PDB file of C-alpha atoms and ligand atoms in Angstrom:
ATOM      1  CA  MET A   4     -54.338 -21.006 -40.884  1.00  0.00           C
ATOM      2  CA  GLY A   5     -51.975 -20.657 -38.390  1.00  0.00           C
ATOM      3  CA  GLY A   6     -51.424 -17.921 -36.130  1.00  0.00           C
ATOM      4  CA  ILE A   7     -51.594 -13.497 -36.742  1.00  0.00           C
ATOM      5  CA  LEU A   8     -49.129 -11.466 -38.185  1.00  0.00           C
ATOM      6  CA  ILE A   9     -48.016  -8.416 -37.021  1.00  0.00           C
ATOM      7  CA  ALA A  10     -46.332  -5.686 -39.630  1.00  0.00           C
ATOM      8  CA  ILE A  11     -44.737  -3.236 -36.954  1.00  0.00           C
ATOM      9  CA  ASP A  12     -42.480  -0.853 -38.995  1.00  0.00           C
ATOM     10  CA  GLY A  13     -40.527   2.612 -38.461  1.00  0.00           C
ATOM     11  CA  PRO A  14     -37.381   4.792 -38.541  1.00  0.00           C
ATOM     12  CA  ALA A  15     -33.999   4.252 -36.256  1.00  0.00           C
ATOM     13  CA  GLY A  16     -35.627   4.713 -32.385  1.00  0.00           C
ATOM     14  CA  SER A  17     -39.328   4.387 -32.770  1.00  0.00           C
ATOM     15  CA  GLY A  18     -39.017   1.816 -30.407  1.00  0.00           C
ATOM     16  CA  LYS A  19     -39.914  -0.942 -32.658  1.00  0.00           C
ATOM     17  CA  SER A  20     -38.039  -3.723 -31.788  1.00  0.00           C
ATOM     18  CA  SER A  21     -38.179  -3.499 -28.039  1.00  0.00           C
ATOM     19  CA  VAL A  22     -42.665  -2.696 -28.560  1.00  0.00           C
ATOM     20  CA  ALA A  23     -42.591  -5.566 -31.130  1.00  0.00           C
ATOM     21  CA  ARG A  24     -40.414  -8.077 -28.802  1.00  0.00           C
ATOM     22  CA  GLU A  25     -42.932  -6.889 -25.473  1.00  0.00           C
ATOM     23  CA  VAL A  26     -46.295  -7.256 -27.890  1.00  0.00           C
ATOM     24  CA  ALA A  27     -45.055 -10.533 -29.085  1.00  0.00           C
ATOM     25  CA  ARG A  28     -44.602 -11.827 -25.746  1.00  0.00           C
ATOM     26  CA  ARG A  29     -47.968 -10.460 -24.418  1.00  0.00           C
ATOM     27  CA  LEU A  30     -49.459 -12.761 -27.632  1.00  0.00           C
ATOM     28  CA  GLY A  31     -47.918 -15.598 -27.011  1.00  0.00           C
ATOM     29  CA  VAL A  32     -46.025 -15.877 -30.609  1.00  0.00           C
ATOM     30  CA  VAL A  33     -42.612 -14.899 -31.919  1.00  0.00           C
ATOM     31  CA  ASP A  34     -41.115 -11.673 -32.818  1.00  0.00           C
ATOM     32  CA  ILE A  35     -38.505 -11.092 -35.297  1.00  0.00           C
ATOM     33  CA  SER A  36     -36.438  -8.134 -36.562  1.00  0.00           C
ATOM     34  CA  THR A  37     -35.852  -8.080 -40.405  1.00  0.00           C
ATOM     35  CA  GLY A  38     -33.375  -4.983 -39.607  1.00  0.00           C
ATOM     36  CA  ALA A  39     -30.745  -8.272 -38.515  1.00  0.00           C
ATOM     37  CA  VAL A  40     -30.876  -9.544 -41.889  1.00  0.00           C
ATOM     38  CA  TYR A  41     -29.487  -6.140 -43.553  1.00  0.00           C
ATOM     39  CA  ARG A  42     -27.263  -5.518 -40.848  1.00  0.00           C
ATOM     40  CA  ALA A  43     -25.933  -9.336 -41.205  1.00  0.00           C
ATOM     41  CA  VAL A  44     -25.016  -8.759 -44.367  1.00  0.00           C
ATOM     42  CA  ALA A  45     -23.058  -5.356 -43.052  1.00  0.00           C
ATOM     43  CA  LEU A  46     -21.578  -6.747 -40.863  1.00  0.00           C
ATOM     44  CA  VAL A  47     -20.229  -9.723 -43.378  1.00  0.00           C
ATOM     45  CA  ALA A  48     -19.571  -7.010 -45.950  1.00  0.00           C
ATOM     46  CA  LEU A  49     -17.278  -5.451 -43.212  1.00  0.00           C
ATOM     47  CA  GLU A  50     -15.296  -9.088 -42.651  1.00  0.00           C
ATOM     48  CA  GLU A  51     -14.431  -9.728 -45.893  1.00  0.00           C
ATOM     49  CA  GLY A  52     -13.480  -6.492 -46.810  1.00  0.00           C
ATOM     50  CA  VAL A  53     -16.706  -6.048 -49.878  1.00  0.00           C
ATOM     51  CA  ASP A  54     -17.376  -2.763 -50.114  1.00  0.00           C
ATOM     52  CA  HIS A  55     -20.836  -1.185 -49.730  1.00  0.00           C
ATOM     53  CA  ALA A  56     -20.825  -0.086 -53.154  1.00  0.00           C
ATOM     54  CA  ASP A  57     -20.468  -3.260 -54.557  1.00  0.00           C
ATOM     55  CA  GLU A  58     -23.878  -4.898 -55.413  1.00  0.00           C
ATOM     56  CA  GLU A  59     -22.783  -7.713 -57.034  1.00  0.00           C
ATOM     57  CA  GLY A  60     -20.353  -8.833 -53.691  1.00  0.00           C
ATOM     58  CA  LEU A  61     -23.263  -7.525 -51.060  1.00  0.00           C
ATOM     59  CA  VAL A  62     -25.410 -10.063 -52.951  1.00  0.00           C
ATOM     60  CA  ARG A  63     -23.415 -12.417 -53.363  1.00  0.00           C
ATOM     61  CA  ILE A  64     -23.272 -12.140 -49.503  1.00  0.00           C
ATOM     62  CA  ALA A  65     -27.149 -11.946 -49.035  1.00  0.00           C
ATOM     63  CA  ARG A  66     -27.872 -15.508 -50.947  1.00  0.00           C
ATOM     64  CA  LYS A  67     -26.332 -17.110 -47.667  1.00  0.00           C
ATOM     65  CA  MET A  68     -28.226 -15.373 -44.968  1.00  0.00           C
ATOM     66  CA  GLU A  69     -31.386 -17.141 -42.745  1.00  0.00           C
ATOM     67  CA  LEU A  70     -33.536 -15.779 -40.792  1.00  0.00           C
ATOM     68  CA  ALA A  71     -35.535 -16.641 -38.072  1.00  0.00           C
ATOM     69  CA  PRO A  72     -37.342 -15.856 -34.738  1.00  0.00           C
ATOM     70  CA  GLY A  73     -33.627 -17.246 -33.579  1.00  0.00           C
ATOM     71  CA  GLY A  74     -31.682 -14.794 -35.281  1.00  0.00           C
ATOM     72  CA  VAL A  75     -29.450 -14.543 -38.645  1.00  0.00           C
ATOM     73  CA  ARG A  76     -27.546 -17.583 -40.297  1.00  0.00           C
ATOM     74  CA  TYR A  77     -24.823 -16.712 -42.568  1.00  0.00           C
ATOM     75  CA  ASP A  78     -23.355 -19.843 -44.442  1.00  0.00           C
ATOM     76  CA  GLY A  79     -24.678 -22.592 -41.122  1.00  0.00           C
ATOM     77  CA  ARG A  80     -23.306 -19.990 -38.371  1.00  0.00           C
ATOM     78  CA  TRP A  81     -25.207 -18.354 -36.379  1.00  0.00           C
ATOM     79  CA  ILE A  82     -24.486 -14.216 -35.971  1.00  0.00           C
ATOM     80  CA  SER A  83     -24.914 -12.964 -32.593  1.00  0.00           C
ATOM     81  CA  GLY A  84     -26.964  -9.760 -31.632  1.00  0.00           C
ATOM     82  CA  GLU A  85     -24.178  -7.883 -29.843  1.00  0.00           C
ATOM     83  CA  GLU A  86     -22.238  -8.231 -33.395  1.00  0.00           C
ATOM     84  CA  LEU A  87     -25.052  -7.369 -35.427  1.00  0.00           C
ATOM     85  CA  HIS A  88     -25.406  -4.046 -33.059  1.00  0.00           C
ATOM     86  CA  ALA A  89     -22.630  -2.291 -33.670  1.00  0.00           C
ATOM     87  CA  PRO A  90     -22.312   1.250 -34.049  1.00  0.00           C
ATOM     88  CA  GLU A  91     -20.492   1.349 -37.611  1.00  0.00           C
ATOM     89  CA  VAL A  92     -23.016  -2.361 -38.432  1.00  0.00           C
ATOM     90  CA  SER A  93     -26.124  -0.246 -38.143  1.00  0.00           C
ATOM     91  CA  GLY A  94     -24.511   2.472 -40.223  1.00  0.00           C
ATOM     92  CA  VAL A  95     -23.379   0.107 -43.085  1.00  0.00           C
ATOM     93  CA  ALA A  96     -26.419  -1.368 -42.990  1.00  0.00           C
ATOM     94  CA  SER A  97     -27.916   1.308 -44.241  1.00  0.00           C
ATOM     95  CA  ARG A  98     -26.410   1.792 -46.836  1.00  0.00           C
ATOM     96  CA  VAL A  99     -26.396  -1.764 -47.957  1.00  0.00           C
ATOM     97  CA  SER A 100     -30.552  -1.443 -47.144  1.00  0.00           C
ATOM     98  CA  VAL A 101     -30.527   0.947 -50.235  1.00  0.00           C
ATOM     99  CA  HIS A 102     -29.683  -1.805 -53.559  1.00  0.00           C
ATOM    100  CA  SER A 103     -32.115  -3.318 -54.888  1.00  0.00           C
ATOM    101  CA  GLY A 104     -30.764  -6.138 -55.186  1.00  0.00           C
ATOM    102  CA  VAL A 105     -29.926  -6.872 -52.015  1.00  0.00           C
ATOM    103  CA  ARG A 106     -33.483  -6.273 -51.117  1.00  0.00           C
ATOM    104  CA  GLU A 107     -34.757  -9.020 -54.000  1.00  0.00           C
ATOM    105  CA  VAL A 108     -32.554 -11.022 -52.971  1.00  0.00           C
ATOM    106  CA  LEU A 109     -33.818 -10.763 -48.909  1.00  0.00           C
ATOM    107  CA  LEU A 110     -37.501 -10.368 -49.707  1.00  0.00           C
ATOM    108  CA  PRO A 111     -38.005 -14.440 -49.839  1.00  0.00           C
ATOM    109  CA  VAL A 112     -35.503 -15.143 -46.783  1.00  0.00           C
ATOM    110  CA  GLN A 113     -37.640 -12.713 -44.883  1.00  0.00           C
ATOM    111  CA  ARG A 114     -40.664 -14.168 -46.526  1.00  0.00           C
ATOM    112  CA  ARG A 115     -40.111 -17.871 -45.496  1.00  0.00           C
ATOM    113  CA  ALA A 116     -39.138 -16.576 -41.939  1.00  0.00           C
ATOM    114  CA  ALA A 117     -42.979 -15.086 -41.122  1.00  0.00           C
ATOM    115  CA  GLU A 118     -44.466 -17.560 -43.140  1.00  0.00           C
ATOM    116  CA  GLU A 119     -42.893 -20.512 -41.153  1.00  0.00           C
ATOM    117  CA  ALA A 120     -43.390 -18.335 -37.771  1.00  0.00           C
ATOM    118  CA  ARG A 121     -47.320 -17.660 -38.562  1.00  0.00           C
ATOM    119  CA  ARG A 122     -47.844 -21.527 -39.015  1.00  0.00           C
ATOM    120  CA  ALA A 123     -46.072 -22.312 -35.830  1.00  0.00           C
ATOM    121  CA  GLY A 124     -48.526 -20.526 -34.079  1.00  0.00           C
ATOM    122  CA  GLY A 125     -47.810 -16.462 -35.170  1.00  0.00           C
ATOM    123  CA  ALA A 126     -45.282 -13.246 -35.414  1.00  0.00           C
ATOM    124  CA  VAL A 127     -44.694  -9.719 -34.724  1.00  0.00           C
ATOM    125  CA  VAL A 128     -42.386  -8.927 -37.768  1.00  0.00           C
ATOM    126  CA  GLU A 129     -40.924  -5.705 -37.377  1.00  0.00           C
ATOM    127  CA  GLY A 130     -38.743  -3.420 -40.452  1.00  0.00           C
ATOM    128  CA  ARG A 131     -39.046  -0.418 -42.688  1.00  0.00           C
ATOM    129  CA  ASP A 132     -40.854  -2.106 -45.466  1.00  0.00           C
ATOM    130  CA  ILE A 133     -42.860  -4.930 -44.205  1.00  0.00           C
ATOM    131  CA  GLY A 134     -46.617  -3.444 -43.798  1.00  0.00           C
ATOM    132  CA  THR A 135     -45.784  -1.913 -48.326  1.00  0.00           C
ATOM    133  CA  VAL A 136     -44.155  -5.010 -49.770  1.00  0.00           C
ATOM    134  CA  VAL A 137     -43.075  -8.354 -47.157  1.00  0.00           C
ATOM    135  CA  LEU A 138     -46.189  -8.871 -46.108  1.00  0.00           C
ATOM    136  CA  PRO A 139     -48.607  -6.648 -47.962  1.00  0.00           C
ATOM    137  CA  GLU A 140     -51.169  -9.502 -46.401  1.00  0.00           C
ATOM    138  CA  ALA A 141     -50.338  -9.172 -42.889  1.00  0.00           C
ATOM    139  CA  ASP A 142     -52.977  -9.101 -40.133  1.00  0.00           C
ATOM    140  CA  LEU A 143     -52.533  -5.804 -38.365  1.00  0.00           C
ATOM    141  CA  LYS A 144     -49.769  -2.717 -39.889  1.00  0.00           C
ATOM    142  CA  VAL A 145     -48.451  -0.035 -37.554  1.00  0.00           C
ATOM    143  CA  PHE A 146     -46.144   2.585 -38.211  1.00  0.00           C
ATOM    144  CA  LEU A 147     -44.132   4.088 -35.081  1.00  0.00           C
ATOM    145  CA  SER A 148     -43.056   7.482 -35.233  1.00  0.00           C
ATOM    146  CA  ALA A 149     -41.489  10.165 -32.661  1.00  0.00           C
ATOM    147  CA  SER A 150     -39.847  13.145 -33.580  1.00  0.00           C
ATOM    148  CA  THR A 151     -36.325  12.747 -34.155  1.00  0.00           C
ATOM    149  CA  GLU A 152     -35.320  14.310 -31.090  1.00  0.00           C
ATOM    150  CA  GLU A 153     -37.331  12.148 -28.892  1.00  0.00           C
ATOM    151  CA  ARG A 154     -35.895   8.827 -31.121  1.00  0.00           C
ATOM    152  CA  ALA A 155     -32.041  10.314 -30.306  1.00  0.00           C
ATOM    153  CA  ARG A 156     -32.673  11.035 -26.803  1.00  0.00           C
ATOM    154  CA  ARG A 157     -34.046   6.697 -26.451  1.00  0.00           C
ATOM    155  CA  ARG A 158     -31.244   5.899 -28.669  1.00  0.00           C
ATOM    156  CA  ALA A 159     -28.222   7.987 -26.480  1.00  0.00           C
ATOM    157  CA  LEU A 160     -29.713   6.339 -23.500  1.00  0.00           C
ATOM    158  CA  GLN A 161     -30.142   2.335 -25.002  1.00  0.00           C
ATOM    159  CA  SER A 162     -26.220   2.147 -25.696  1.00  0.00           C
ATOM    160  CA  GLY A 163     -25.251   4.647 -22.529  1.00  0.00           C
ATOM    161  CA  MET A 164     -24.881   7.780 -24.886  1.00  0.00           C
ATOM    162  CA  GLU A 165     -26.154  10.519 -22.882  1.00  0.00           C
ATOM    163  CA  SER A 166     -23.094  12.537 -23.492  1.00  0.00           C
ATOM    164  CA  GLU A 167     -22.960  11.989 -27.047  1.00  0.00           C
ATOM    165  CA  LEU A 168     -26.798  12.713 -27.654  1.00  0.00           C
ATOM    166  CA  ASP A 169     -25.211  15.403 -30.701  1.00  0.00           C
ATOM    167  CA  GLU A 170     -23.357  12.377 -32.297  1.00  0.00           C
ATOM    168  CA  VAL A 171     -26.775  10.130 -32.032  1.00  0.00           C
ATOM    169  CA  ARG A 172     -29.044  12.895 -33.790  1.00  0.00           C
ATOM    170  CA  ARG A 173     -26.688  13.469 -36.692  1.00  0.00           C
ATOM    171  CA  ALA A 174     -26.310   9.390 -36.834  1.00  0.00           C
ATOM    172  CA  ILE A 175     -30.107   8.848 -36.578  1.00  0.00           C
ATOM    173  CA  MET A 176     -30.616  11.632 -39.809  1.00  0.00           C
ATOM    174  CA  LEU A 177     -28.459  10.363 -41.932  1.00  0.00           C
ATOM    175  CA  ARG A 178     -30.429   7.031 -41.442  1.00  0.00           C
ATOM    176  CA  ASP A 179     -33.615   8.572 -41.403  1.00  0.00           C
ATOM    177  CA  ARG A 180     -32.578  10.392 -45.278  1.00  0.00           C
ATOM    178  CA  ARG A 181     -31.576   6.888 -46.617  1.00  0.00           C
ATOM    179  CA  ASP A 182     -34.051   5.297 -45.394  1.00  0.00           C
ATOM    180  CA  THR A 183     -37.255   7.203 -46.569  1.00  0.00           C
ATOM    181  CA  GLU A 184     -35.160   8.389 -50.033  1.00  0.00           C
ATOM    182  CA  ARG A 185     -33.789   4.992 -51.196  1.00  0.00           C
ATOM    183  CA  GLU A 186     -35.778   3.870 -54.814  1.00  0.00           C
ATOM    184  CA  SER A 187     -36.742   0.454 -53.322  1.00  0.00           C
ATOM    185  CA  ALA A 188     -39.199  -0.152 -50.717  1.00  0.00           C
ATOM    186  CA  PRO A 189     -38.128   2.978 -49.062  1.00  0.00           C
ATOM    187  CA  LEU A 190     -39.832   3.426 -46.064  1.00  0.00           C
ATOM    188  CA  ARG A 191     -42.771   4.859 -45.749  1.00  0.00           C
ATOM    189  CA  PRO A 192     -46.678   3.890 -44.017  1.00  0.00           C
ATOM    190  CA  ALA A 193     -48.836   1.201 -45.639  1.00  0.00           C
ATOM    191  CA  PRO A 194     -52.160   3.100 -46.603  1.00  0.00           C
ATOM    192  CA  ASP A 195     -53.817   0.686 -44.081  1.00  0.00           C
ATOM    193  CA  ALA A 196     -51.352   1.280 -41.269  1.00  0.00           C
ATOM    194  CA  VAL A 197     -52.037   2.511 -38.285  1.00  0.00           C
ATOM    195  CA  VAL A 198     -49.252   5.434 -37.699  1.00  0.00           C
ATOM    196  CA  LEU A 199     -48.684   5.632 -34.510  1.00  0.00           C
ATOM    197  CA  ASP A 200     -46.331   8.927 -32.682  1.00  0.00           C
ATOM    198  CA  THR A 201     -45.126   7.525 -29.660  1.00  0.00           C
ATOM    199  CA  THR A 202     -43.088  10.543 -28.934  1.00  0.00           C
ATOM    200  CA  ASP A 203     -45.192  11.550 -25.958  1.00  0.00           C
ATOM    201  CA  MET A 204     -46.285   7.601 -25.397  1.00  0.00           C
ATOM    202  CA  GLY A 205     -45.059   5.846 -22.809  1.00  0.00           C
ATOM    203  CA  PHE A 206     -43.528   2.399 -23.189  1.00  0.00           C
ATOM    204  CA  GLU A 207     -46.073   0.778 -21.783  1.00  0.00           C
ATOM    205  CA  GLU A 208     -49.437   3.225 -23.402  1.00  0.00           C
ATOM    206  CA  VAL A 209     -48.150   1.733 -26.666  1.00  0.00           C
ATOM    207  CA  VAL A 210     -47.656  -1.595 -25.819  1.00  0.00           C
ATOM    208  CA  GLU A 211     -50.935  -1.911 -24.973  1.00  0.00           C
ATOM    209  CA  LYS A 212     -51.898  -0.188 -27.563  1.00  0.00           C
ATOM    210  CA  ILE A 213     -50.890  -2.156 -30.453  1.00  0.00           C
ATOM    211  CA  THR A 214     -51.738  -5.715 -28.204  1.00  0.00           C
ATOM    212  CA  ALA A 215     -55.171  -4.353 -27.873  1.00  0.00           C
ATOM    213  CA  LEU A 216     -55.734  -3.635 -31.795  1.00  0.00           C
ATOM    214  CA  ALA A 217     -54.341  -7.757 -32.300  1.00  0.00           C
ATOM    215  CA  ARG A 218     -56.605  -9.235 -30.093  1.00  0.00           C
ATOM    216  CA  ARG A 219     -59.488  -6.755 -31.564  1.00  0.00           C
ATOM    217  CA  ARG A 220     -58.252  -8.133 -35.227  1.00  0.00           C
ATOM    218  CA  SER A 221     -57.775 -12.080 -34.281  1.00  0.00           C
ATOM    219  CA  GLY A 222     -61.339 -12.327 -32.409  1.00  0.00           C
ATOM    220  CA  SER A 223     -62.636 -10.895 -35.947  1.00  0.00           C
ATOM    221  CA  SER A 224     -60.520 -13.146 -37.593  1.00  0.00           C
ATOM    222  CA  ALA A 225     -61.371 -15.929 -35.214  1.00  0.00           C
ATOM    223  CA  GLY A 226     -65.184 -15.252 -35.468  1.00  0.00           C
ATOM    224  CA  GLY A 227     -65.416 -15.177 -39.162  1.00  0.00           C
TER     225      GLY A 227
HETATM  226  O1  LIG B 316     -33.989  -1.758 -37.790  1.00  0.00           O
HETATM  227  P1  LIG B 316     -32.377  -1.837 -37.883  1.00  0.00           P
HETATM  228  O2  LIG B 316     -31.951  -0.872 -36.644  1.00  0.00           O
HETATM  229  O3  LIG B 316     -31.968  -3.338 -36.963  1.00  0.00           O
HETATM  230  O4  LIG B 316     -32.246  -1.945 -39.233  1.00  0.00           O
HETATM  231  C1  LIG B 316     -30.660  -2.185 -39.826  1.00  0.00           C
HETATM  232  C2  LIG B 316     -31.506  -1.057 -41.599  1.00  0.00           C
HETATM  233  O5  LIG B 316     -31.868  -1.630 -41.779  1.00  0.00           O
HETATM  234  C3  LIG B 316     -32.003  -0.341 -41.530  1.00  0.00           C
HETATM  235  O6  LIG B 316     -30.935   1.417 -41.927  1.00  0.00           O
HETATM  236  C4  LIG B 316     -32.618  -0.066 -42.934  1.00  0.00           C
HETATM  237  C5  LIG B 316     -32.358  -1.712 -43.308  1.00  0.00           C
HETATM  238  N1  LIG B 316     -33.365  -2.244 -42.999  1.00  0.00           N
HETATM  239  C6  LIG B 316     -34.246  -2.246 -44.386  1.00  0.00           C
HETATM  240  O7  LIG B 316     -34.182  -1.632 -44.940  1.00  0.00           O
HETATM  241  N2  LIG B 316     -35.771  -2.979 -44.290  1.00  0.00           N
HETATM  242  C7  LIG B 316     -36.139  -4.542 -43.428  1.00  0.00           C
HETATM  243  N3  LIG B 316     -36.738  -4.169 -43.637  1.00  0.00           N
HETATM  244  C8  LIG B 316     -35.337  -3.680 -41.478  1.00  0.00           C
HETATM  245  C9  LIG B 316     -34.122  -2.655 -41.783  1.00  0.00           C
END
C-alpha cells in the first residue's frame, strides 16, 4: 500500500527537476532527484582525487551514499544542493554514470528512497532511467523532451549564463550523447511512458498536464 509513485525522465535542461518539484507540491507528496546521488559520487571523486575512469574507486564511494527526499548523505555527511550543482560536477556526474558498477550500487539506494517515500504517502522521482530501470512499476511514467536549442536557453537562463549560450549548448550536447549512448541503462522513454515535448509548452502547462494525469491514475487505482 502507500501513495502514488510517479517517474519523470528526460535529458539535461528538459525541466525535469523544477517540474517534479512543483508536481510533488501540488499532489502533497515528496520529490526525489536521483541525479543528486550521481552528482554526489562525482563531487566526492573530485574531492578525493579519484579519476572518473576508475570504476573501482567510484564504486567504493557509491557504496557510502544514501538518498532521501531531503538530499544525499555520504558517509553520514549531508551534501548541499549548491555543491552538487557546480558546473564541473555536472560533467563528471555524467561520466561517472556510464559505469555499470556504479549504477548497480546506486540502484537499490534509489529504490529504497522511493519505497520509503511511497510508504510515507507517495513520491515524484526524477532522473534518466526511472521509468525503465529504477521503478518499472511506477503508477505514472512521464518522459520530458525539448529541442536542444530550447534546453540550452533554459539552462543558460537558470544559471545566469545567457552570454555563454554556445558553451551551455555544447555542454548539453556532450551530456546528451553520453547519457543516451551509454550501454548501461541509457536515457530513453519506457514503452509505457507519456512523452511530452515541452519545446513550445510553458512550465504551468507541463505541470498541470502531469498533475491531471497523476490524479486520474491515483483516482482509478483507489477506486479499484
Ligand atoms: O539530472 P541531473 O542533471 O542532476 O543528473 C546528473 C547526471 O547523473 C546525468 O548527466 C546522468 C546521471 N543520471 C543517471 O545516469 N541516471 C539517473 N537516474 C539520474 C542521473
